[in-house]
XYZ file of C-alpha atoms in Angstrom:
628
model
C 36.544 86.692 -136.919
C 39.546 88.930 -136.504
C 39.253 91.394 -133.596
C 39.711 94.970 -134.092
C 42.490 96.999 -131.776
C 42.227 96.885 -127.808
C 39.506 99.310 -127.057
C 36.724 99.319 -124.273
C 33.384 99.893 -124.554
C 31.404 100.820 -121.567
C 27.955 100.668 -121.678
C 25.713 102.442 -118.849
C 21.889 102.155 -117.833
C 21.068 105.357 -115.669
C 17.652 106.506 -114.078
C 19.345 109.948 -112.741
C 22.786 110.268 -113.961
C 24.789 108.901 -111.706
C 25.607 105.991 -114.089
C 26.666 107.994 -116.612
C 28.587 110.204 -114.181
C 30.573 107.019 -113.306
C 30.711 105.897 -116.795
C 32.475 108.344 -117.745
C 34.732 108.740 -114.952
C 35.957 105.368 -116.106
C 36.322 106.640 -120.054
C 38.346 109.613 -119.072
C 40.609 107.103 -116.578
C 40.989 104.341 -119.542
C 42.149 107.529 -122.298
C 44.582 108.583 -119.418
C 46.575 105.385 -119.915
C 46.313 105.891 -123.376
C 43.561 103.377 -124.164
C 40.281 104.143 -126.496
C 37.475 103.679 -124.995
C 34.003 104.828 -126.227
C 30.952 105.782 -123.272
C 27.703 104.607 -124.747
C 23.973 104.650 -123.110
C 22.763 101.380 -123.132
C 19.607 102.088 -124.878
C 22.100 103.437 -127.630
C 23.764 99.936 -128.124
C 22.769 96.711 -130.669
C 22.682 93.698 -128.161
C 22.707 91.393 -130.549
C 25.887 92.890 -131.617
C 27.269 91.790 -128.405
C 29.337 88.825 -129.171
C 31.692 91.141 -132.103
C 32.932 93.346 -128.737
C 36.063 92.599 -127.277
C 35.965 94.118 -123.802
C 32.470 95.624 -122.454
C 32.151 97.518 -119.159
C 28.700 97.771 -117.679
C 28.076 100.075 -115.385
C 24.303 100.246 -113.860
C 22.133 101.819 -111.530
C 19.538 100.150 -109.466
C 16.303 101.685 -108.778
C 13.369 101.684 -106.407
C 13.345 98.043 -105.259
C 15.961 96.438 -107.371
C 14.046 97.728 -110.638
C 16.201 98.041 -113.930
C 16.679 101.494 -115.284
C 14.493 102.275 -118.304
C 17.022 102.573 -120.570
C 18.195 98.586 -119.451
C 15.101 97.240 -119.956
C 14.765 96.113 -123.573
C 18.913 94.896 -123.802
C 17.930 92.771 -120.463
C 14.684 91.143 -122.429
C 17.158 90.583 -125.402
C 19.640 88.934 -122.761
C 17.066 86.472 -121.276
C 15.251 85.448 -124.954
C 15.612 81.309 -124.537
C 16.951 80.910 -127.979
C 20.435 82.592 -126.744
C 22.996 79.674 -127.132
C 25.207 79.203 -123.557
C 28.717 79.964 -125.032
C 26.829 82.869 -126.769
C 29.696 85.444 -125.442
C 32.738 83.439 -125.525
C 35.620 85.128 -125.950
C 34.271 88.288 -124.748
C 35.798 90.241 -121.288
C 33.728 92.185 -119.404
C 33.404 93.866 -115.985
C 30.314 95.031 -113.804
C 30.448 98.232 -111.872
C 26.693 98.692 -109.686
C 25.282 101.829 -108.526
C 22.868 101.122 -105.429
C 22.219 101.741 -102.184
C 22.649 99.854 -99.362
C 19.520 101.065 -97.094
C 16.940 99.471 -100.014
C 16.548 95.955 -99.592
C 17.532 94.476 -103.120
C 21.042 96.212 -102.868
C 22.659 96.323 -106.072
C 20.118 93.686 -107.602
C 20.420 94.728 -111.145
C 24.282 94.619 -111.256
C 24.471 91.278 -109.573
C 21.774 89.851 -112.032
C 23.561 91.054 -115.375
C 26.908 89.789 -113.895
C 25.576 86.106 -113.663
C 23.589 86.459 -116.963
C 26.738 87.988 -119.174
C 28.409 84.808 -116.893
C 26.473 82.311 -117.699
C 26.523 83.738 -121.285
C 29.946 82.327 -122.077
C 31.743 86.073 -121.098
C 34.900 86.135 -119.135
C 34.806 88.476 -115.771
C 38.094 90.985 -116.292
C 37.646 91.466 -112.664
C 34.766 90.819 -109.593
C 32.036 93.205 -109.849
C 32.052 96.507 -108.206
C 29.500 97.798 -105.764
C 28.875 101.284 -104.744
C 27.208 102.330 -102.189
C 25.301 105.651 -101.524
C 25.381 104.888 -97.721
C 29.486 104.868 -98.224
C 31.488 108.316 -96.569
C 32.284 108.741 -99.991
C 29.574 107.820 -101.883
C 29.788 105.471 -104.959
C 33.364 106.463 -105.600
C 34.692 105.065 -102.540
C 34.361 101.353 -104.419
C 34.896 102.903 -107.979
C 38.182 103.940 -107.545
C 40.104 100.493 -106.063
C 37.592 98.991 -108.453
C 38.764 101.127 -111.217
C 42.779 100.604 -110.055
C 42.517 96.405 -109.777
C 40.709 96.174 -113.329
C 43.066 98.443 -114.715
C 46.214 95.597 -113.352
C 43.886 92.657 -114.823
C 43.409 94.315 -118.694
C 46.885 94.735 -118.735
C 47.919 91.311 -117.795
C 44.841 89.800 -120.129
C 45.908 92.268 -122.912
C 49.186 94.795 -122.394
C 47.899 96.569 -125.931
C 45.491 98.029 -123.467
C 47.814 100.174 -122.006
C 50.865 100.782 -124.169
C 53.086 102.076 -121.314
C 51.428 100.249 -118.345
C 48.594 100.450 -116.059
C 50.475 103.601 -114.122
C 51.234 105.369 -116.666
C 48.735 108.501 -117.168
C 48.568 110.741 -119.658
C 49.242 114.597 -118.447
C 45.407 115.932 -117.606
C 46.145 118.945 -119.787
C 46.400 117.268 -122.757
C 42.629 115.775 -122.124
C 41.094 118.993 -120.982
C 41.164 121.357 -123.790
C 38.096 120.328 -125.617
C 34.455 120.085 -124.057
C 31.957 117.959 -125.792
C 29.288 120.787 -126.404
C 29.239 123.474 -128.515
C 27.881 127.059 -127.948
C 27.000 128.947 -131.374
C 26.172 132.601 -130.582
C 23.868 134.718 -132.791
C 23.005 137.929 -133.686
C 19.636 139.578 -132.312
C 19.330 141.781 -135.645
C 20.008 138.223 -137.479
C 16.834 135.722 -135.656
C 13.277 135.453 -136.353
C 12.286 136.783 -132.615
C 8.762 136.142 -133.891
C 8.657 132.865 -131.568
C 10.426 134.298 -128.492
C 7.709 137.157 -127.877
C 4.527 135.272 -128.455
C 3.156 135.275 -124.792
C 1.197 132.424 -123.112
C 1.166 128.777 -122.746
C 2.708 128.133 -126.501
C 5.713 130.428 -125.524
C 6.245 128.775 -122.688
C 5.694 125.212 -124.431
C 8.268 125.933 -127.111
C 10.720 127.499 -124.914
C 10.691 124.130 -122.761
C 10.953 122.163 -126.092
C 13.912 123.756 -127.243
C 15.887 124.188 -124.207
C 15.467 120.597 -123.038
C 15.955 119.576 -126.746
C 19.475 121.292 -126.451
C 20.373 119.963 -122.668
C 23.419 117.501 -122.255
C 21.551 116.095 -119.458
C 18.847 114.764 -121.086
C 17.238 111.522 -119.435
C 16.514 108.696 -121.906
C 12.864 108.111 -120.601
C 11.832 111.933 -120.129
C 10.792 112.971 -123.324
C 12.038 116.990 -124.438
C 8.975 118.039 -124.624
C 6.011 117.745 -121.256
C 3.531 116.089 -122.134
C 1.091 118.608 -121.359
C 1.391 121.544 -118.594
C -0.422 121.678 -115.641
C -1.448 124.542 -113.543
C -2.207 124.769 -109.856
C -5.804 125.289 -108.192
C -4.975 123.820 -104.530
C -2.075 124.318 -102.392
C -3.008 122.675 -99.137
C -0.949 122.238 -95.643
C -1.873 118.353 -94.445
C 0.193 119.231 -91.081
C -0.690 121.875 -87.965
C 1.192 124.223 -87.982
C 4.228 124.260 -85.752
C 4.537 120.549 -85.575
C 8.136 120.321 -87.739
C 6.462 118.700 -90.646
C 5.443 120.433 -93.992
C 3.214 117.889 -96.086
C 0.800 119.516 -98.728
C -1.894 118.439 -100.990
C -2.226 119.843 -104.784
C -4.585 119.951 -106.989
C -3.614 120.595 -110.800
C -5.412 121.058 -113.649
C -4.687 119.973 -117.460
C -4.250 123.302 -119.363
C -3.236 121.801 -122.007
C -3.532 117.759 -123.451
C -5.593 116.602 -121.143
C -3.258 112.778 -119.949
C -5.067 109.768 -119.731
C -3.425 108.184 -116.440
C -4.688 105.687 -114.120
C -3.865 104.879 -110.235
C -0.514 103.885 -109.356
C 1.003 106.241 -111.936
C 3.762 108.556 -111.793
C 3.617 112.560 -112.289
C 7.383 113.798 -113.211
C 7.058 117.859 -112.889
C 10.051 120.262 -114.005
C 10.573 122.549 -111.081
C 11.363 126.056 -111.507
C 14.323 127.823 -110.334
C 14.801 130.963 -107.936
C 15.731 133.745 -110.320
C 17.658 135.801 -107.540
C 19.974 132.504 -107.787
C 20.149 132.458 -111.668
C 20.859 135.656 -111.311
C 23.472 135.123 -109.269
C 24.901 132.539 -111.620
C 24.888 134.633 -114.631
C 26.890 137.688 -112.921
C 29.523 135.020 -111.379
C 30.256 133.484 -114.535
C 30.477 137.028 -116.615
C 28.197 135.499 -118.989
C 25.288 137.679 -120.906
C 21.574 136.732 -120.019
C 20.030 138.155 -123.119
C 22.895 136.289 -125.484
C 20.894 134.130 -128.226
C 22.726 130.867 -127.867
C 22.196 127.087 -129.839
C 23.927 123.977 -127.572
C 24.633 120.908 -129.598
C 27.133 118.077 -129.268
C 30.443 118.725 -131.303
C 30.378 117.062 -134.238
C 26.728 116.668 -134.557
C 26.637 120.849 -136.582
C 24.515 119.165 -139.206
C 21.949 117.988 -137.402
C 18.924 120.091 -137.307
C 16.143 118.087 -135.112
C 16.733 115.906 -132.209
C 14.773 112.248 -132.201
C 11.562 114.214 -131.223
C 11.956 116.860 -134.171
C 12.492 119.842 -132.098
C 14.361 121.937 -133.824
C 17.203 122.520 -131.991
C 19.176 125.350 -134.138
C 16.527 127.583 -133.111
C 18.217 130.158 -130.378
C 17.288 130.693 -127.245
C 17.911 133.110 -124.537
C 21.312 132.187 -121.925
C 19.188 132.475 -119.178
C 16.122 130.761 -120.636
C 18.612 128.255 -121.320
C 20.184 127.781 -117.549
C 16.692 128.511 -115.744
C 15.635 125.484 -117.831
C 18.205 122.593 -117.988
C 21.100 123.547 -115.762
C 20.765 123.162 -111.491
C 22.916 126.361 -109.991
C 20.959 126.109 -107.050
C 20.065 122.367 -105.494
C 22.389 119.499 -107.016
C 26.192 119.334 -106.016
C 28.688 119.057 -108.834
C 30.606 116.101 -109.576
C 34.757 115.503 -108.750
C 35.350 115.992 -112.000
C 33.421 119.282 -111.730
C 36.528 120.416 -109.421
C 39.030 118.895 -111.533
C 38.224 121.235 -114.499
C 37.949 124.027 -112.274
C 41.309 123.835 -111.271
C 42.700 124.203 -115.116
C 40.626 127.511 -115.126
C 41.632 128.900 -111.528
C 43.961 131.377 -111.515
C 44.791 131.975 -107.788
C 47.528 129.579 -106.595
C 45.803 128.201 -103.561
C 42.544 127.772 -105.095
C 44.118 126.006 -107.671
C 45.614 123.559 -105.587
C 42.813 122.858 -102.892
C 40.921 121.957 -106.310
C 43.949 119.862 -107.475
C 43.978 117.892 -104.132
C 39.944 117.262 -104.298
C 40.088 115.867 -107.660
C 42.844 113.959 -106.334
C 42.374 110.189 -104.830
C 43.659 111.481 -101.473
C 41.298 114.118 -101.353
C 38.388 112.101 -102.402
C 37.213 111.845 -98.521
C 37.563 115.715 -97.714
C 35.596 116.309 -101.304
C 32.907 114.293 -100.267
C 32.659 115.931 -96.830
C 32.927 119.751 -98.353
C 30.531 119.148 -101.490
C 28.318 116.080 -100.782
C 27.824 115.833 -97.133
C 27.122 119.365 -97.130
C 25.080 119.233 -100.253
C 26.967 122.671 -101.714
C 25.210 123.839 -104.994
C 26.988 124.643 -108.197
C 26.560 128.732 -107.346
C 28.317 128.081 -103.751
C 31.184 126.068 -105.328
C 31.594 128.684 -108.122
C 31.822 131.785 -105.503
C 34.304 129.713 -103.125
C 36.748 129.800 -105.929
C 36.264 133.226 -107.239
C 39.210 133.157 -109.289
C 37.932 130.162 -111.418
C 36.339 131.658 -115.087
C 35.087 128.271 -116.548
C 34.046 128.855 -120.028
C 30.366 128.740 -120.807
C 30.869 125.135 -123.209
C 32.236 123.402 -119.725
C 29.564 124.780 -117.400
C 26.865 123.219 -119.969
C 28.776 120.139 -119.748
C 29.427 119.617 -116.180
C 26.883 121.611 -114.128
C 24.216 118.830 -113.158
C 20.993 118.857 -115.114
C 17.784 120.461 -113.886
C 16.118 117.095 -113.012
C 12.479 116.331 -113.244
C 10.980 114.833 -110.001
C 8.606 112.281 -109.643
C 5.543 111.887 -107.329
C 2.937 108.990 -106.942
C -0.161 110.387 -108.159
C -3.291 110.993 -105.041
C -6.389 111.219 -107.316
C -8.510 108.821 -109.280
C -9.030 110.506 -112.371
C -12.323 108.802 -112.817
C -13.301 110.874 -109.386
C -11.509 114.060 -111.117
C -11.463 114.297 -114.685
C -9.237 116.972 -116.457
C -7.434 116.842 -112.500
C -4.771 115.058 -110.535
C -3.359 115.227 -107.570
C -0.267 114.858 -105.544
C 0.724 114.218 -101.844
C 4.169 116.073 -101.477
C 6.410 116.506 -98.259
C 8.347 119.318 -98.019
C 11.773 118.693 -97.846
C 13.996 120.013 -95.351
C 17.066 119.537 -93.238
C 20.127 120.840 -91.533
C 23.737 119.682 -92.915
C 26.419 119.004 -90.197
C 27.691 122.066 -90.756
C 24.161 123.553 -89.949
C 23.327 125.165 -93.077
C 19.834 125.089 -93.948
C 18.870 122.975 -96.973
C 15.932 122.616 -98.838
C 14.382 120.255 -101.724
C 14.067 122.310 -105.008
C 10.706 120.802 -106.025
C 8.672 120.383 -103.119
C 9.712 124.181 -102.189
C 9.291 125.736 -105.280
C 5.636 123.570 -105.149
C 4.834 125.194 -101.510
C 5.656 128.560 -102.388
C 3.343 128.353 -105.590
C 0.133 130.743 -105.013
C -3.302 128.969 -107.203
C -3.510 132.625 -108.091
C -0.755 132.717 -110.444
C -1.373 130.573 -112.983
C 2.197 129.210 -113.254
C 2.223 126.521 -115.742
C 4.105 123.059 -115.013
C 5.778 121.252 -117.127
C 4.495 117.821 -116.725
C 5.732 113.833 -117.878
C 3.340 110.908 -116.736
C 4.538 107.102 -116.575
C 3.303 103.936 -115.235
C 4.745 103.479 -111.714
C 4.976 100.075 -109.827
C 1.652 100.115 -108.759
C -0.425 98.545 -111.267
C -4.027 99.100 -110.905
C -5.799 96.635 -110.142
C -9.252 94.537 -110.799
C -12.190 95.675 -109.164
C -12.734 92.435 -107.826
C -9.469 91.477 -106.448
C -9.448 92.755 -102.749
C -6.570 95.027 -101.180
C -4.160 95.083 -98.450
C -2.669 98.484 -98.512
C 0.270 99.574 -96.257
C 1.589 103.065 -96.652
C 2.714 105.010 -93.584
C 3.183 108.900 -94.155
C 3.515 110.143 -97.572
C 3.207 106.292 -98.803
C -0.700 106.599 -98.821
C -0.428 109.000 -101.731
C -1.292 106.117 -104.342
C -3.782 104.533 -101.671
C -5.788 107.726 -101.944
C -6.449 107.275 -105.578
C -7.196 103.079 -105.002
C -10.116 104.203 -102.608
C -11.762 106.642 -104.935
C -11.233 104.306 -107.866
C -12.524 101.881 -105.526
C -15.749 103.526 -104.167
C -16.838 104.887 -107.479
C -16.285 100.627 -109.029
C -18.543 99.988 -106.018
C -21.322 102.074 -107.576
C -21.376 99.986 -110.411
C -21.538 96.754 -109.048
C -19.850 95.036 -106.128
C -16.344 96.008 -106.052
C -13.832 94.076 -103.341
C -13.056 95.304 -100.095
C -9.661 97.038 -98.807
C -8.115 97.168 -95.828
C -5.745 100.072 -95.844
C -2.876 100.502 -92.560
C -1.520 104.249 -92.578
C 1.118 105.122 -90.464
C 2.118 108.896 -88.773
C 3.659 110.647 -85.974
C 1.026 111.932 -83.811
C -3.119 112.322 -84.512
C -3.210 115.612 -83.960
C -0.234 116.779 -85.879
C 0.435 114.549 -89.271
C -2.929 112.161 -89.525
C -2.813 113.213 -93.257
C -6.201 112.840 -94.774
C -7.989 111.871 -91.455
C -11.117 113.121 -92.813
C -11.265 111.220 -96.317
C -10.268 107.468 -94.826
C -12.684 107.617 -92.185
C -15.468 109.078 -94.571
C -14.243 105.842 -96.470
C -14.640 103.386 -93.646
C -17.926 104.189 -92.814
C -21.467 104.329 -94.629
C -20.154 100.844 -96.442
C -17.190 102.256 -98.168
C -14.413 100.588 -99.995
C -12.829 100.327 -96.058
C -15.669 99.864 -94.203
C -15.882 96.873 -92.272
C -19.739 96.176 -92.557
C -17.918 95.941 -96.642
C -15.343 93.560 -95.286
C -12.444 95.935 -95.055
C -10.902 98.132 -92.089
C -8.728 101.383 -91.926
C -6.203 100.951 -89.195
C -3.990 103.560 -87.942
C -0.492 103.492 -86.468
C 0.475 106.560 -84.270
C 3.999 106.143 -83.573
C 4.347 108.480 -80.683
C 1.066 109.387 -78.953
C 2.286 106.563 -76.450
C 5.450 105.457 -74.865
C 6.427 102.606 -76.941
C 6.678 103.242 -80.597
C 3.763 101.908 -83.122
C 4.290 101.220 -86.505
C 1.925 99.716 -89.435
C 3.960 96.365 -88.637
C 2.407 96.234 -85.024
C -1.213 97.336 -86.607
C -0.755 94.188 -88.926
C 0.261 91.803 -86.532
C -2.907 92.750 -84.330
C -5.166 92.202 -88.007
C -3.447 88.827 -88.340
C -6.402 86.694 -89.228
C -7.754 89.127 -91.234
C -4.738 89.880 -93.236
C -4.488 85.863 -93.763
C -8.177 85.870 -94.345
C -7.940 88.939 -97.347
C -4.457 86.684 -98.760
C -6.418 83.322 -99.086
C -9.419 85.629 -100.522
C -6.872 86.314 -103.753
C -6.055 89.959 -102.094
C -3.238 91.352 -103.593
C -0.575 93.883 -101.025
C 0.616 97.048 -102.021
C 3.492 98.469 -100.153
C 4.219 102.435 -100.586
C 6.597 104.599 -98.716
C 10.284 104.760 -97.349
C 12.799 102.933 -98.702
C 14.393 102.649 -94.779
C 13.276 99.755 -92.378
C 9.722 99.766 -93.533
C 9.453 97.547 -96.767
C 11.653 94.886 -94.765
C 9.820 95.243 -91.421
C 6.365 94.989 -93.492
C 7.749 92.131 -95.334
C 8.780 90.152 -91.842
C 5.557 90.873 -90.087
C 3.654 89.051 -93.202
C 6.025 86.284 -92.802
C 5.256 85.895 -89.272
C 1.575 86.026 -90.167
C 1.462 83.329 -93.152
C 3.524 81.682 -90.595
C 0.988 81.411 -87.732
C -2.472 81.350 -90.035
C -1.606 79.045 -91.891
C 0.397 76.777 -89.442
C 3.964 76.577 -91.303
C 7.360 77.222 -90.848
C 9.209 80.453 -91.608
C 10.861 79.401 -94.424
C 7.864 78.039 -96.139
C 6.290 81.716 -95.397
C 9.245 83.364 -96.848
C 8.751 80.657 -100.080
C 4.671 82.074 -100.184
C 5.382 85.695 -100.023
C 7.867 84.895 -102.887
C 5.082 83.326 -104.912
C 2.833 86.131 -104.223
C 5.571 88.243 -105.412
C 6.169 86.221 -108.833
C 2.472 86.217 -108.975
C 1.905 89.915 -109.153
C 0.519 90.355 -105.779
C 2.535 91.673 -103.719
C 3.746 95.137 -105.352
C 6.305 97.722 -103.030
C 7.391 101.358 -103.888
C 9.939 102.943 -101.897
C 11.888 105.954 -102.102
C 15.056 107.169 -100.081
């Protein structure tokens, strides 16, 4: 089969967007040197056309605890099917580039695994994979770029039709600048059927949603356009006394809308709003016109009526409508090439260069410490370079999408139908600059009142909890906000147990102090007495770590140790573990204390602990959720 032209085809799987971000990055870098390259999702891509491509570049995210992005997972099954012959890829080049971070235990997993498979496949490496690092000064672009630089030397030495004048030659950035990839079509008020846009209530508010998100460039391939169903909130509850430094609430929500079928374990994704003072803010900074009727769509795609989901997408919609709902001003930091475009549009000589040297490799470090490090919003970067007028079709494009976020769901809907609930800290923190920073969703959640009647957009998916069996008992650790999920087992749990004879849990929650952050004190011991799902006259326990009511710290780990025969006891019972909370130290530290365990209940050596916990793991029993 004859091979068409040198071109590259890069192929990303992204959970939040930092694949893509990347992906691109390389696309733009390739069509500098004057090679074609085309940036695909990977959900957007044939596998089994595989084989036909000459030179592939993956680049892919890994989430939770090495989980593969949603938008990986059916091109992975296709990669592993049995029937896939072992020179399969021969003759195809490829390259790896992994987003991770190094604090999670299974750093990089997915990347590494698709390298060996594509490998093993019959594909030639162009060059060794690349792994970025969130924990890096620079972020992932600290390996990206001498990544980037060394594959750019081996493509031209497997193929110099890559790069017609070389591997340092680059195109002048002004020639590659002129022409965003979105569109903005403005319309006359006297000209639209306003009939939709001042119909008040829920449906308003529904369609509004539906047709922003419908129009968003930053659209996330599992997050469907439009919620499925809104929620409104009837609780708004402070788990922590007052004064102590921590801010963790319980909500209460209830359908007002399609009432979700969800079960434990799963995952509530809620669109937060935005401060208006700051999209306010926005709007005057970028001269733009809040009441302009605008349509977004991809150049080149004018015909088009209806995204996938049939929202009607040629249907205008209010500027600020538009930003409040799909662009962050006010939380997420741009990206470098955010700054690079700036500088084309600045028209004050030092702004422009500062810009020019943090789009620049050199300036890559002093970027990262100005924007990232200090976590500096789009609005804050836009009014420190007041002489920068970005038109409206590159703001669309390049400001960072308004992001869903998701929370482990707290409630058993069998305990509360047409409700569910959700455990959320607060975020906050100080930069090193001290500026005060806050997290845009669990603020905007806080500062709620149940009085309003605000209604929230809403997505549900399964999480990595499954639920499980009634009769399969439970060893639950989640320290702080980890219980969330565990909350939801017990009532599931204790309401199974009035039906017949559900298994036992024993459940080890972790916190700061008793008197300050014991969240939901009240509920587990109400649970672990009376012959509850964690009572011990049931078989189970509730055992609490306080990590600084004494002078030595005390985590769950030290809680489990002192259970030790129990813990064996539940394992050789058929008990499965669930493991919920930060990503840090404690999913390793749990995972060495039930080594140690196995280790001395069952009389065997370490390594032959480590081998069990692995078989638990293949086995579906042993199930962690972590978060950074």
């Amino acid at each position: 089969m004859e091979r068409e032209p040198a071109k590259l085809l890069i192929l990303y799987a992204t959970q939040t967007g930092n694949a893509l971000d990347a992906a691109e990055r390389i696309g733009r870098e390739a069509e500098r040197r004057g090679c074609a390259a085309s940036v695909r999702s990977i959900d957007d891509f044939d596998a089994s056309s595989l084989p036909h491509e000459d030179t592939v570049i993956f680049v892919v995210s890994t989430t939770g605890q090495g989980d593969t992005p949603d938008s990986m997972k059916s091109f992975w099954k296709y990669l592993l099917q049995r029937n896939i012959a072992k020179n399969w890829l021969e003759g195809v080049h490829y390259a790896v580039f992994g987003l991770g971070d190094s604090g999670y235990q299974k750093y990089n997993f997915v990347a590494k695994k698709l390298d060996r498979r594509i490998s093993d496949l019959g594909a030639t490496a162009v060059v060794e994979r690349g792994l970025g690092d969130d924990q890096h000064p620079s972020g992932y672009e600290g390996a990206l770029d001498p990544w980037m630089s060394s594959m750019w030397n081996m493509l031209y030495q497997i193929n110099p039709k890559f790069f017609p004048n070389g591997p340092d030659f680059v195109i002048s950035d002004t020639k590659l600048i002129n022409q965003p990839k979105f569109q903005i079509t403005y319309h006359e008020i006297d000209k639209v059927d306003l009939q939709s846009s001042s119909a008040p209530g829920l449906d308003h508010v529904q369609m509004q949603t539906g047709r922003a998100r419908s129009m968003s460039p930053g659209k996330v391939s599992h997050i469907k356009n439009i919620p499925d169903c809104f929620l409104k909130m009837i609780k708004n509850q402070p788990l922590c006394r007052a004064g102590c430094g921590k801010d963790v609430r319980h909500f209460e929500f209830e359908f007002v809308s399609t009432i979700i079928e969800y079960g434990v374990g799963d995952v509530l994704e809620v669109l937060p709003g935005q401060d208006p003072a700051a999209v306010d803010a926005f709007i005057q900074c970028c001269n733009l016109n809040p009441e302009s009727l605008i349509t977004v769509h991809p150049i080149g795609m004018e015909s088009r009526h209806c995204d996938t989901e049939g929202n009607d997408y040629k249907v205008p919609i209010k500027l600020k409508t538009f930003v409040e709902l799909t662009m962050d001003i006010a939380s997420a930091s741009p990206r470098r090439y955010f700054f690079e475009v700036m500088s084309y549009f600045a028209t004050a000589e030092h702004e422009k260069e500062r810009l020019q040297y943090f789009a620049s490799p050199e300036g890559r470090d002093d970027l990262y410490q100005y924007n990232q490090k200090e976590r500096r919003n789009v609005l804050e970067v836009l009014e420190d370079f007041p002489s920068v007028q970005m038109p409206f079709e590159w703001l669309v494009q390049l400001v960072p999408p308004l992001k869903t976020r998701a929370f482990s769901i707290s409630s058993s809907p069998s305990a509360h139908p047409n409700q569910v609930h959700l455990t959320v800290n607060v975020v906050s923190w100080t930069t090193p600059f001290k500026r005060k920073r806050t997290g845009l969703c669990s603020t905007w959640l806080a500062g709620l009142d149940p009085q309003d009647g605000v209604y929230i957009p809403a997505w549900f998916r399964k999480g990595s909890l499954p639920p499980p069996p009634p009769s399969i008992p439970l060893v639950l650790i989640g320290p702080g906000t980890g219980c969330a999920p565990f909350r939801g087992f017990v009532e599931e749990r204790a309401i199974q147990d009035m039906s017949g004879s559900a298994a036992p849990i024993m459940l080890f929650f972790g916190c700061r102090n008793q008197e300050n952050d014991f969240l939901y004190k009240d509920f587990w011991l109400s649970h672990a007495q009376n012959g509850g799902p964690l009572s011990v006259a049931r078989g189970g326990g509730f055992y609490v770590a306080f990590s600084r009511d004494q002078p030595q710290k005390v985590y769950v780990q030290h809680k489990m140790r002192e259970q030790s025969q129990r813990v064996w006891n539940f394992l050789v019972e058929g008990a499965s573990i669930y493991v919920a909370g930060s990503s840090t130290k404690m999913p390793s530290d749990v995972m060495s204390a039930l080594e140690e365990i196995i280790s001395k209940e069952a009389g065997v050596s370490r390594e032959t602990a480590v081998l069990q916990l692995r078989r638990l793991e293949k086995d579906g029993r042993y199930h962690v959720e972590a978060w950074s």
